[in-house]
Coordinates of C-alpha atoms (C1' of nucleotides) in Angstrom, one line a residue:
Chain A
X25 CA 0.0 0.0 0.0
X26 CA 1.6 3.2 -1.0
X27 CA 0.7 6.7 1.0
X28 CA -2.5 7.2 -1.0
X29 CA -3.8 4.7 -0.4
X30 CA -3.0 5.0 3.5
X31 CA -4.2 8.3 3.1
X32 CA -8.1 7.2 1.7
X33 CA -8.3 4.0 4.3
X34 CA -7.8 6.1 7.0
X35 CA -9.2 9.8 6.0
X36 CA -5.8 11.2 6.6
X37 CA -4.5 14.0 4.4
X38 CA -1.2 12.7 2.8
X39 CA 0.7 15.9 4.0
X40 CA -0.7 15.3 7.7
X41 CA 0.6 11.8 7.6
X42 CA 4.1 13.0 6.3
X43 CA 3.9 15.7 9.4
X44 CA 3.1 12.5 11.7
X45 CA 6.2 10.4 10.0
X46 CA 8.5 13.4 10.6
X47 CA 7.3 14.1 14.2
X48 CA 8.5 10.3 14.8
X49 CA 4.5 9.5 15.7
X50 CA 4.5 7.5 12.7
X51 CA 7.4 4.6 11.3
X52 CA 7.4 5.5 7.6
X53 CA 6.8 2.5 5.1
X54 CA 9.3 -0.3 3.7
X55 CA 11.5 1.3 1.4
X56 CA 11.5 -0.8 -1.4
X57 CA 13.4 1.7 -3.6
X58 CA 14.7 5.5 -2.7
X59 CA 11.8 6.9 -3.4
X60 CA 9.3 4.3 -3.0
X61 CA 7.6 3.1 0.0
X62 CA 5.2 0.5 1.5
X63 CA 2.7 0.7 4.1
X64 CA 0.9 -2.6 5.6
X65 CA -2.6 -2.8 7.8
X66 CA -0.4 -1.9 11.1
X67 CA 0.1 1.3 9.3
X68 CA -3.6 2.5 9.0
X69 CA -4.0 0.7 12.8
X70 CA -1.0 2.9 13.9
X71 CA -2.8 6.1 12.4
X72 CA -6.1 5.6 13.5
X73 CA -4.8 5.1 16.9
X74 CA -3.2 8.4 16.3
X75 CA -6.0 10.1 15.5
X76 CA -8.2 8.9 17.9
X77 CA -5.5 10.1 21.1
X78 CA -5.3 13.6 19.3
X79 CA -8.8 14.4 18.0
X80 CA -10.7 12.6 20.4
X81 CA -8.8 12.4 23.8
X82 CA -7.5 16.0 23.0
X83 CA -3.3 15.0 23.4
X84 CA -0.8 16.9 21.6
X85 CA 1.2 15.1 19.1
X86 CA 4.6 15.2 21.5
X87 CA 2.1 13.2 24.0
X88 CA 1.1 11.2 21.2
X89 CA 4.4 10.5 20.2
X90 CA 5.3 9.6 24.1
X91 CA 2.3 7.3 24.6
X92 CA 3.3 5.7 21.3
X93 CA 6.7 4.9 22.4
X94 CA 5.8 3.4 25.4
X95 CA 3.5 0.9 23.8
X96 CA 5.9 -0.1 21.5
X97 CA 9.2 -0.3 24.1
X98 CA 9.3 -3.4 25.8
X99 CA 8.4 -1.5 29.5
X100 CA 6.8 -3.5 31.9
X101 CA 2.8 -2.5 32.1
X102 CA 3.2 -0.7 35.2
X103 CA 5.8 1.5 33.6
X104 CA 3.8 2.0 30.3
X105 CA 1.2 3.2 33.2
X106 CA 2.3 5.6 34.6
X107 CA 3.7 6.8 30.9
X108 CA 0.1 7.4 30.2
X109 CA -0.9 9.1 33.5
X110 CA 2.1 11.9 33.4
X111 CA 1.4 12.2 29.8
X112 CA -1.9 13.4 29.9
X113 CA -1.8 15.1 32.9
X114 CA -0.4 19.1 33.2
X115 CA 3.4 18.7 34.8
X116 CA 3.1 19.9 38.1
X117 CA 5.2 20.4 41.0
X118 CA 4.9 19.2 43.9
X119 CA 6.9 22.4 45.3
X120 CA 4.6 25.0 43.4
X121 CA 1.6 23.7 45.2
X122 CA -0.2 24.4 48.6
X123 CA 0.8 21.6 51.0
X124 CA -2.5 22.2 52.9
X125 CA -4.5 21.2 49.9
X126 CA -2.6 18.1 49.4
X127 CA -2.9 17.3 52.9
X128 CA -6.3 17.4 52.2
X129 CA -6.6 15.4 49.5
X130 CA -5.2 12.9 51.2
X131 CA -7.1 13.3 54.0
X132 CA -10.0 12.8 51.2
X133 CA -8.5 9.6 49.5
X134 CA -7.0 8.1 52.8
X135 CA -7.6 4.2 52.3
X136 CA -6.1 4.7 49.0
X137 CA -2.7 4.0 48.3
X138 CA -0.8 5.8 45.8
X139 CA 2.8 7.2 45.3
X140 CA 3.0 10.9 46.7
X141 CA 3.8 12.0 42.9
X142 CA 1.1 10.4 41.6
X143 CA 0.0 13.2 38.8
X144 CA -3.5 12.9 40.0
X145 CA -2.7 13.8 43.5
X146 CA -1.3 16.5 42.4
X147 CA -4.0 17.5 39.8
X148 CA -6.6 17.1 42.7
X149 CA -5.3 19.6 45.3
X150 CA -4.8 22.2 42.6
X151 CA -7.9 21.6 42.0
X152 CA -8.9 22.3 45.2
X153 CA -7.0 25.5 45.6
X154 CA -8.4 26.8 42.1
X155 CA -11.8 25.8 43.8
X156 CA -11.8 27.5 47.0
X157 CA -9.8 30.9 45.4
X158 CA -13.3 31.2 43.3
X159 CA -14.8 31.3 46.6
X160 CA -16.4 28.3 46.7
X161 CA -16.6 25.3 49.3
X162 CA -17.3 21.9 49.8
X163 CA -20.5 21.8 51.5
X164 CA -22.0 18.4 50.5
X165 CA -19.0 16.3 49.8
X166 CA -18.9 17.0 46.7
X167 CA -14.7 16.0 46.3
X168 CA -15.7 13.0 48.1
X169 CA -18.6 12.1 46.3
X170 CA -16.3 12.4 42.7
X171 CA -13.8 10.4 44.5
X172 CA -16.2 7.3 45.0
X173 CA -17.3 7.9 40.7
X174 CA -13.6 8.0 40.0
X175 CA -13.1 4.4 41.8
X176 CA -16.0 3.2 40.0
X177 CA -14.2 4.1 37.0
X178 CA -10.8 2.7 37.9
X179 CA -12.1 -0.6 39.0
X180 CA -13.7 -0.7 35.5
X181 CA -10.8 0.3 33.4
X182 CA -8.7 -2.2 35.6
X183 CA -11.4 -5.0 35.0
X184 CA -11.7 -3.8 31.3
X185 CA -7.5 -4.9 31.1
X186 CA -7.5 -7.7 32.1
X187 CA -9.4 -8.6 29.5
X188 CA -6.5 -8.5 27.0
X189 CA -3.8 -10.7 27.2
X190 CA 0.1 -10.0 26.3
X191 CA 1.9 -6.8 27.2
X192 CA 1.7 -4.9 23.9
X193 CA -2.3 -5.5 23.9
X194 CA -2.5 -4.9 27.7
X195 CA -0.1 -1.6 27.3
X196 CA -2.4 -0.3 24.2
X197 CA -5.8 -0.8 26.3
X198 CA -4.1 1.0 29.0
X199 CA -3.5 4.0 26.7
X200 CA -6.6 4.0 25.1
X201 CA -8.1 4.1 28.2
X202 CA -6.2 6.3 30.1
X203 CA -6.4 9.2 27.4
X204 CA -10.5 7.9 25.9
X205 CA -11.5 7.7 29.5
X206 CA -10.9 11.1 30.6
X207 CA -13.6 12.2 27.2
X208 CA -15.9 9.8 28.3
X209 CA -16.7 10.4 31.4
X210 CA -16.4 14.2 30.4
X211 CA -19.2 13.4 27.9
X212 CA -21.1 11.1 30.1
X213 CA -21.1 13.8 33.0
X214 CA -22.7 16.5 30.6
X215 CA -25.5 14.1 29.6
X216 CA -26.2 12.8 33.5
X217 CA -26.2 16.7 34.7
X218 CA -28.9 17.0 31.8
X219 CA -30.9 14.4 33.1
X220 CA -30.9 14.3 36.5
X221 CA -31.6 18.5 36.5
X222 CA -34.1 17.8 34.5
X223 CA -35.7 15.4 36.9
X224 CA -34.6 17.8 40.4
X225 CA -35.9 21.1 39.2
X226 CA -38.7 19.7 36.5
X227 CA -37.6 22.6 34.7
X228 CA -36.9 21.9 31.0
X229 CA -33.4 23.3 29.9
X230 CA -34.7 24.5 26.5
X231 CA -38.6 24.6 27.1
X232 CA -39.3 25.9 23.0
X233 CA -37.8 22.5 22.0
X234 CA -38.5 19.9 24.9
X235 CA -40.3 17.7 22.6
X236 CA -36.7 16.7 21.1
X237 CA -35.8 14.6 23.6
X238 CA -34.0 11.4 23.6
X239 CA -36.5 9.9 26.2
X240 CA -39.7 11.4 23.4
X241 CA -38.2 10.6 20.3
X242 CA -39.0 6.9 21.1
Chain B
X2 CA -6.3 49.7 43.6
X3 CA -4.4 50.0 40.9
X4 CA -2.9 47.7 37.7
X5 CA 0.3 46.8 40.0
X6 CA -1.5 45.8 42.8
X7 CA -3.8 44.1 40.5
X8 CA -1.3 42.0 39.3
X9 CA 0.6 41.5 43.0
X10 CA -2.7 40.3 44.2
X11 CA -3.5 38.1 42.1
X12 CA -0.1 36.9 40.9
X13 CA -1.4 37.5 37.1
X14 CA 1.3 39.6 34.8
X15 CA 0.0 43.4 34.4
X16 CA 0.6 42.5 30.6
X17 CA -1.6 39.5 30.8
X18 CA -4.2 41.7 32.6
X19 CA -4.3 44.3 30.1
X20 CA -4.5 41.7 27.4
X21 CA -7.6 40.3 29.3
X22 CA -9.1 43.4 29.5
X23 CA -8.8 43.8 25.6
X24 CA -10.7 40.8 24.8
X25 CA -13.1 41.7 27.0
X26 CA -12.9 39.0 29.6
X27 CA -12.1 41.6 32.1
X28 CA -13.9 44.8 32.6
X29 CA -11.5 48.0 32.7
X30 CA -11.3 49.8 35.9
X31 CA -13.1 52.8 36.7
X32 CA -11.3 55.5 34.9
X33 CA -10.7 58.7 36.9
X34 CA -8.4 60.6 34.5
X35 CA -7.8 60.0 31.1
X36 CA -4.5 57.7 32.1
X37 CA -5.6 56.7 35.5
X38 CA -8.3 53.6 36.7
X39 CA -8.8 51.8 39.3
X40 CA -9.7 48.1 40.4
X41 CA -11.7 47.1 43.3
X42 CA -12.0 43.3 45.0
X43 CA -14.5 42.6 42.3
X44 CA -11.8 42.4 39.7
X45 CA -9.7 40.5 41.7
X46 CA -12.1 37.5 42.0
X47 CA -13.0 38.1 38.3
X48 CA -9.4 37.5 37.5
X49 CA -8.9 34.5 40.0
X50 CA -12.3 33.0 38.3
X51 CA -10.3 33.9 34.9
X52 CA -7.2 31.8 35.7
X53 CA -8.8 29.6 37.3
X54 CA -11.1 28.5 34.0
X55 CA -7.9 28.9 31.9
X56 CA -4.9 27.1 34.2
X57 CA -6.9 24.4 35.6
X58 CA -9.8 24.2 33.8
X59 CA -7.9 24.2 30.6
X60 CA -10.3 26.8 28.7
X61 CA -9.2 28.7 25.9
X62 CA -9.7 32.8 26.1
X63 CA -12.5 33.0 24.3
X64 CA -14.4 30.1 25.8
X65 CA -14.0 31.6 29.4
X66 CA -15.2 35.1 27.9
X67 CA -18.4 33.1 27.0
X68 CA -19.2 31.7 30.3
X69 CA -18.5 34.4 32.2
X70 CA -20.7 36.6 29.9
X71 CA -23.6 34.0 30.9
X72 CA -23.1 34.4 34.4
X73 CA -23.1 38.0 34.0
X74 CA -26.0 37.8 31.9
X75 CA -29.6 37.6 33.7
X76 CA -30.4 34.4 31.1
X77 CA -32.2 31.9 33.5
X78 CA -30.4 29.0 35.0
X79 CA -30.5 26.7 32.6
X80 CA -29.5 28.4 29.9
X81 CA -26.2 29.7 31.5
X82 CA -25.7 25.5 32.1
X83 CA -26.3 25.0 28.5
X84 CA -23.8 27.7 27.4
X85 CA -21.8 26.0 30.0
X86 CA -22.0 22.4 28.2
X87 CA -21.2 23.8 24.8
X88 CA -18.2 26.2 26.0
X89 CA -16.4 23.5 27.5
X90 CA -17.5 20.8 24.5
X91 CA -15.7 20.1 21.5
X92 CA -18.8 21.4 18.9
X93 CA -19.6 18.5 17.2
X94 CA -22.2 17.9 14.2
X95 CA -24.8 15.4 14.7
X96 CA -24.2 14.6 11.0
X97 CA -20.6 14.1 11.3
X98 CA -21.1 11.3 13.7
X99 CA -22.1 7.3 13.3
X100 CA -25.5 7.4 13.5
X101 CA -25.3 3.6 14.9
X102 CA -22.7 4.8 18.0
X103 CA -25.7 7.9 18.6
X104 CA -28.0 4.8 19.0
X105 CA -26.0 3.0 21.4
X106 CA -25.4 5.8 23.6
X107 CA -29.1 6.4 23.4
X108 CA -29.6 2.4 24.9
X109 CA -26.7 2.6 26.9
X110 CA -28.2 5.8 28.7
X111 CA -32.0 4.7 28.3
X112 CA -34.1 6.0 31.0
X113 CA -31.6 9.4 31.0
X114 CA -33.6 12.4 30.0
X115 CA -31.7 14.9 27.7
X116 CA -31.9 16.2 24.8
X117 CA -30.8 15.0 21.6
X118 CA -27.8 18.4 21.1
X119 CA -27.1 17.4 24.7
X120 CA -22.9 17.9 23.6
X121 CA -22.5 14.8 25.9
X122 CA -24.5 12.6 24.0
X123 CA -22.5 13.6 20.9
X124 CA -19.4 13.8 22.3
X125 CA -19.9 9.8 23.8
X126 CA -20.8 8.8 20.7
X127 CA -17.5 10.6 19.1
X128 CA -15.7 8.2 21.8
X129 CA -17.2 4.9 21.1
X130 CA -16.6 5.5 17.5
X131 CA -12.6 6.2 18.6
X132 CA -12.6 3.5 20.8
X133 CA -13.8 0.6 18.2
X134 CA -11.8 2.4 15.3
X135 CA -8.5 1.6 17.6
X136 CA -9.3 -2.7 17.9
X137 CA -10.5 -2.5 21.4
X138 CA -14.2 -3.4 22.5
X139 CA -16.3 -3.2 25.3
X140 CA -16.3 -6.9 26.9
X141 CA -17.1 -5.8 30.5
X142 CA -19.4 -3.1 30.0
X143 CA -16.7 -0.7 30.7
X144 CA -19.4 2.3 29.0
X145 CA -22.4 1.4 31.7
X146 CA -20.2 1.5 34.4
X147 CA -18.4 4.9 33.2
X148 CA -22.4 5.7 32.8
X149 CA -22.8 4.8 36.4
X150 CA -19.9 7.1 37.9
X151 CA -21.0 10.2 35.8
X152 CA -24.7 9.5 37.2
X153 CA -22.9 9.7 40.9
X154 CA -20.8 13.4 40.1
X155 CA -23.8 15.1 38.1
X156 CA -25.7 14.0 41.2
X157 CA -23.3 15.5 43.5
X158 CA -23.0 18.1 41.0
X159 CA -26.8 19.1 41.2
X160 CA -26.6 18.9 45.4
X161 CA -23.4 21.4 45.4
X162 CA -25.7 23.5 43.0
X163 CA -28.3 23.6 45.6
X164 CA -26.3 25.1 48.4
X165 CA -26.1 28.3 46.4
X166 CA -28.7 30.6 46.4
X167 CA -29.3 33.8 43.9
X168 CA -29.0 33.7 40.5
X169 CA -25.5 34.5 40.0
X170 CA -24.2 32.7 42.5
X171 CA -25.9 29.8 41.0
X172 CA -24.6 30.5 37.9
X173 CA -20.9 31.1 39.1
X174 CA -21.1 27.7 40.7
X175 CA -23.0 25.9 37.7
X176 CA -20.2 27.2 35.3
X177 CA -17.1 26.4 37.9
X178 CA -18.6 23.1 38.4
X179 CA -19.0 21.9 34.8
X180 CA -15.3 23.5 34.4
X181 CA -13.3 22.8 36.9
X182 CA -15.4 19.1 37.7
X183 CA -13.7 17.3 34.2
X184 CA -10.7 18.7 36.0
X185 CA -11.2 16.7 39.2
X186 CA -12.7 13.4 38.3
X187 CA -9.9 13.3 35.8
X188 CA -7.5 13.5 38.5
X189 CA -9.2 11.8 40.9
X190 CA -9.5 8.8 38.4
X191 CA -5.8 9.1 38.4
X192 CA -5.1 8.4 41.8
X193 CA -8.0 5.7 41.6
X194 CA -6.4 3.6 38.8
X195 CA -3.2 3.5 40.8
X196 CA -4.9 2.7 43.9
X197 CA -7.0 -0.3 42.0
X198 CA -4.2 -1.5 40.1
X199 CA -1.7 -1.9 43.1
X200 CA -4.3 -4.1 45.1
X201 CA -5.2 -5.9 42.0
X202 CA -1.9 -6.7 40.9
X203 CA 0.2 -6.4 44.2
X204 CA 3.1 -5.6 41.5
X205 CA 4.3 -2.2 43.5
X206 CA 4.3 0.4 40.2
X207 CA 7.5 1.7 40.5
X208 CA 9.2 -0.8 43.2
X209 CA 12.2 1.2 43.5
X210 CA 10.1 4.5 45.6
X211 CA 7.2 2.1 47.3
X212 CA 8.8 3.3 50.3
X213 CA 7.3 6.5 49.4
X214 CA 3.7 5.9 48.6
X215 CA 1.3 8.1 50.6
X216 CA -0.1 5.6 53.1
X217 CA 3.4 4.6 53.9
X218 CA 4.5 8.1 55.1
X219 CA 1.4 8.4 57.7
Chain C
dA24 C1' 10.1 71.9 41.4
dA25 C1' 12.9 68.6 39.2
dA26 C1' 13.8 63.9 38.4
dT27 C1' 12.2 59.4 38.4
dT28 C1' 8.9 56.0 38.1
dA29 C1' 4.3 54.2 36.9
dT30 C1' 0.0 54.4 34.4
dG31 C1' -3.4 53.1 30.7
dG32 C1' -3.9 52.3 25.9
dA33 C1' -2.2 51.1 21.3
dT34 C1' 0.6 48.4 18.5
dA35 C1' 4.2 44.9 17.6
dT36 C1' 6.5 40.8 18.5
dT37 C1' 7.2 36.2 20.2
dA38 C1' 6.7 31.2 20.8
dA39 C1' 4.3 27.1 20.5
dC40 C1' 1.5 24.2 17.9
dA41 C1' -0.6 21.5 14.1
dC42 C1' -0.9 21.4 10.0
dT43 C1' -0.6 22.5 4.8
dA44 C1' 1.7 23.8 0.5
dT45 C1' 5.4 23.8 -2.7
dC46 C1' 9.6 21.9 -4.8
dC47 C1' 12.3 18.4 -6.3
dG48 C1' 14.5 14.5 -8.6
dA49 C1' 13.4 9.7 -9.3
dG50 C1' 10.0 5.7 -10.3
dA51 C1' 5.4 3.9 -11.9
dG52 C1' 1.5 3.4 -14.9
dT53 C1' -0.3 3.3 -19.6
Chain D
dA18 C1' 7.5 8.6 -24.2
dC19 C1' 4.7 10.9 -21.6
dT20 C1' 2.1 12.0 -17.6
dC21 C1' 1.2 10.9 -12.8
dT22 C1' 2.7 10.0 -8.4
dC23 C1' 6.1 9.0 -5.0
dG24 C1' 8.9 10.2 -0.8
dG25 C1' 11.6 13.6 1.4
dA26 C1' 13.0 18.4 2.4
dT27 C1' 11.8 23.0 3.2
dA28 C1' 8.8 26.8 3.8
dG29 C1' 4.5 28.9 4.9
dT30 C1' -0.2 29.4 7.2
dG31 C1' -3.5 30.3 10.8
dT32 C1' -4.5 30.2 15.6
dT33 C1' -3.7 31.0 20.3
dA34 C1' -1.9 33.2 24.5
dA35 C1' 0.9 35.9 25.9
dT36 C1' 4.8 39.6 26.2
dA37 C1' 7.2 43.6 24.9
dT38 C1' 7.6 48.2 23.5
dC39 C1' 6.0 53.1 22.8
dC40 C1' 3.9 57.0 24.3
dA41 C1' 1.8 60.9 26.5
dT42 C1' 0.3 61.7 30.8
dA43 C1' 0.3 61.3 36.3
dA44 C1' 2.0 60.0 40.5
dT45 C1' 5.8 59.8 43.5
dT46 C1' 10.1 60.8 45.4
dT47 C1' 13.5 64.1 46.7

DNA sequence: AAATTATGGATATTAACACTATCCGAGAGT
DNA sequence: ACTCTCGGATAGTGTTAATATCCATAATTT
């Protein structure tokens, strides 16, 4: 298969997927001459995988190219892991936040064990510091109550792993859903807060057009 | 107060300030000679709301001038959640999208009430299209479950909600919330995965620092 | 009062990012 | 033989979020 063809299986604009070979997200094809090239069904795998981490889970194409790498290296899982997590997450550090608020969101996932750099740990309390500088507070537990959701969400990604067998398979599920996960539940959460406002306040959001439902339509 | 103190306050660059107050996400302080203004506390919460949105929340400039025109705005409740929703949603066409992945979110989420531009429904459907394109499948109903959690937080999310009362401050919450709330879980899920994945597997992630995990230093 | 510093507003420049377009000389297709 | 297409290199585009610089006043120091 020569680029063009890549290019239509895969909807990719040949000049994107020379960007992608360049930027090292991408091996280039079998050089069967100096200007020739082949590309086999791992190729249009490789780039919709590509596609799916940039467009979808919103990751730059250095974080692609990271993720990438670790799927193909020969890491253990655990390793490949924690790749994913400090890829997708901001780099923060541990210095440049407020020790109170990660004594608190300890205090919040105590029971939980977890290095002290994990990247959500430290994504939580600035969280937390962002929250309460907006002059807001946790009255109802809300931090708590998203922490019992997020190990609803963790026990099924874990479940959802061991569902694949062999390192590479296992380390390319944990990607997927590592970076996928995150736009999920993002998408999921806007749906539920639709539905279950609509049920506390009985208030349609958009009155002039209620009759478009999901729940109506069938 | 003026621009200096504006800045030390806040810790926001006086350049960065006047750049916010150019594209109108800031309003400009009340001018008492032709060269001279002046800030009150009210800008200073504006502009920690601002970074807030932006840093954590990972909203582009023109996205947080939109919600915080809504919460200005005296639009009712439900529309300043809407705007909410879209601002913080990748706009997505209902045409552009697999009609058959629309349907399954529809099943997976039947008995949720929301409309059919809901951008989570849209956005889901944008995921399980990514996720199949990549090789990988749902064996353990890893959707429902991420269906589940989201239920929990927009639950929570709705209770927080209540605590507020007043229009704006409703609105100020309803908008931080569906902001800074993809922020949390997603770091929350972090700390989760790690915690799930070191009982499941009792293979310490990075066995050279387990001496340093968070339940070990208490 | 003179000298220095700071102010608000306008304009320009920078840096990162993800593409996208154009050239080129060398094969492939017909 | 003639056009098409290839891969690879280089340059250019559009967007975004700041930063930097200028300038004519004002405020502040001395």
């Amino acid at each position: 298969m020569k680029m063009a063809k890549l290019s239509e299986a895969t909807g990719v604009p040949v000049a994107t997927i020379k960007f992608y070979i360049r930027a090292g997200l991408l091996q280039g094809g079998e050089r069967s001459l100096p200007n020739q090239a082949d590309y086999g069904d791992a190729h249009v795998q490789r780039l919709r995988l590509i596609r799916g981490l940039i467009e979808v889970g919103g990751l730059t194409v250095a974080a692609s190219q990271r993720v990438i790498e670790a799927i193909d290296s020969d890491k253990p899982l655990a390793e490949t892991f924690e790749i994913a997590q400090q890829t997708v997450s901001d780099e923060l550090d541990q210095s440049s936040l407020d020790p109170a608020a990660l004594s608190r969101i300890d205090e919040l996932l105590s029971g939980w064990h977890y290095h002290s750099t994990n990247p959500g740990r430290l994504a939580a309390a600035r969280v937390l510091t962002a929250f309460e500088a907006v002059g807001q507070h946790d009255e109802r537990g809300w931090f708590k109550r998203y922490a019992e959701a997020a190990l609803l969400a963790a026990e099924a990604d874990v479940d959802e792993l061991e569902t694949r067998h062999g390192r590479e398979a296992q380390a390319e599920t944990v990607v997927i859903g590592t970076v996928l996960g995150d736009a999920l539940f993002a998408a999921l959460r806007r749906a539920a807060q639709e539905h279950v406002s609509s049920l506390r306040f009985s208030t349609p959001l958009t009155p002039e057009n209620s009759a478009e439902t999901v729940e109506d339509r069938s």
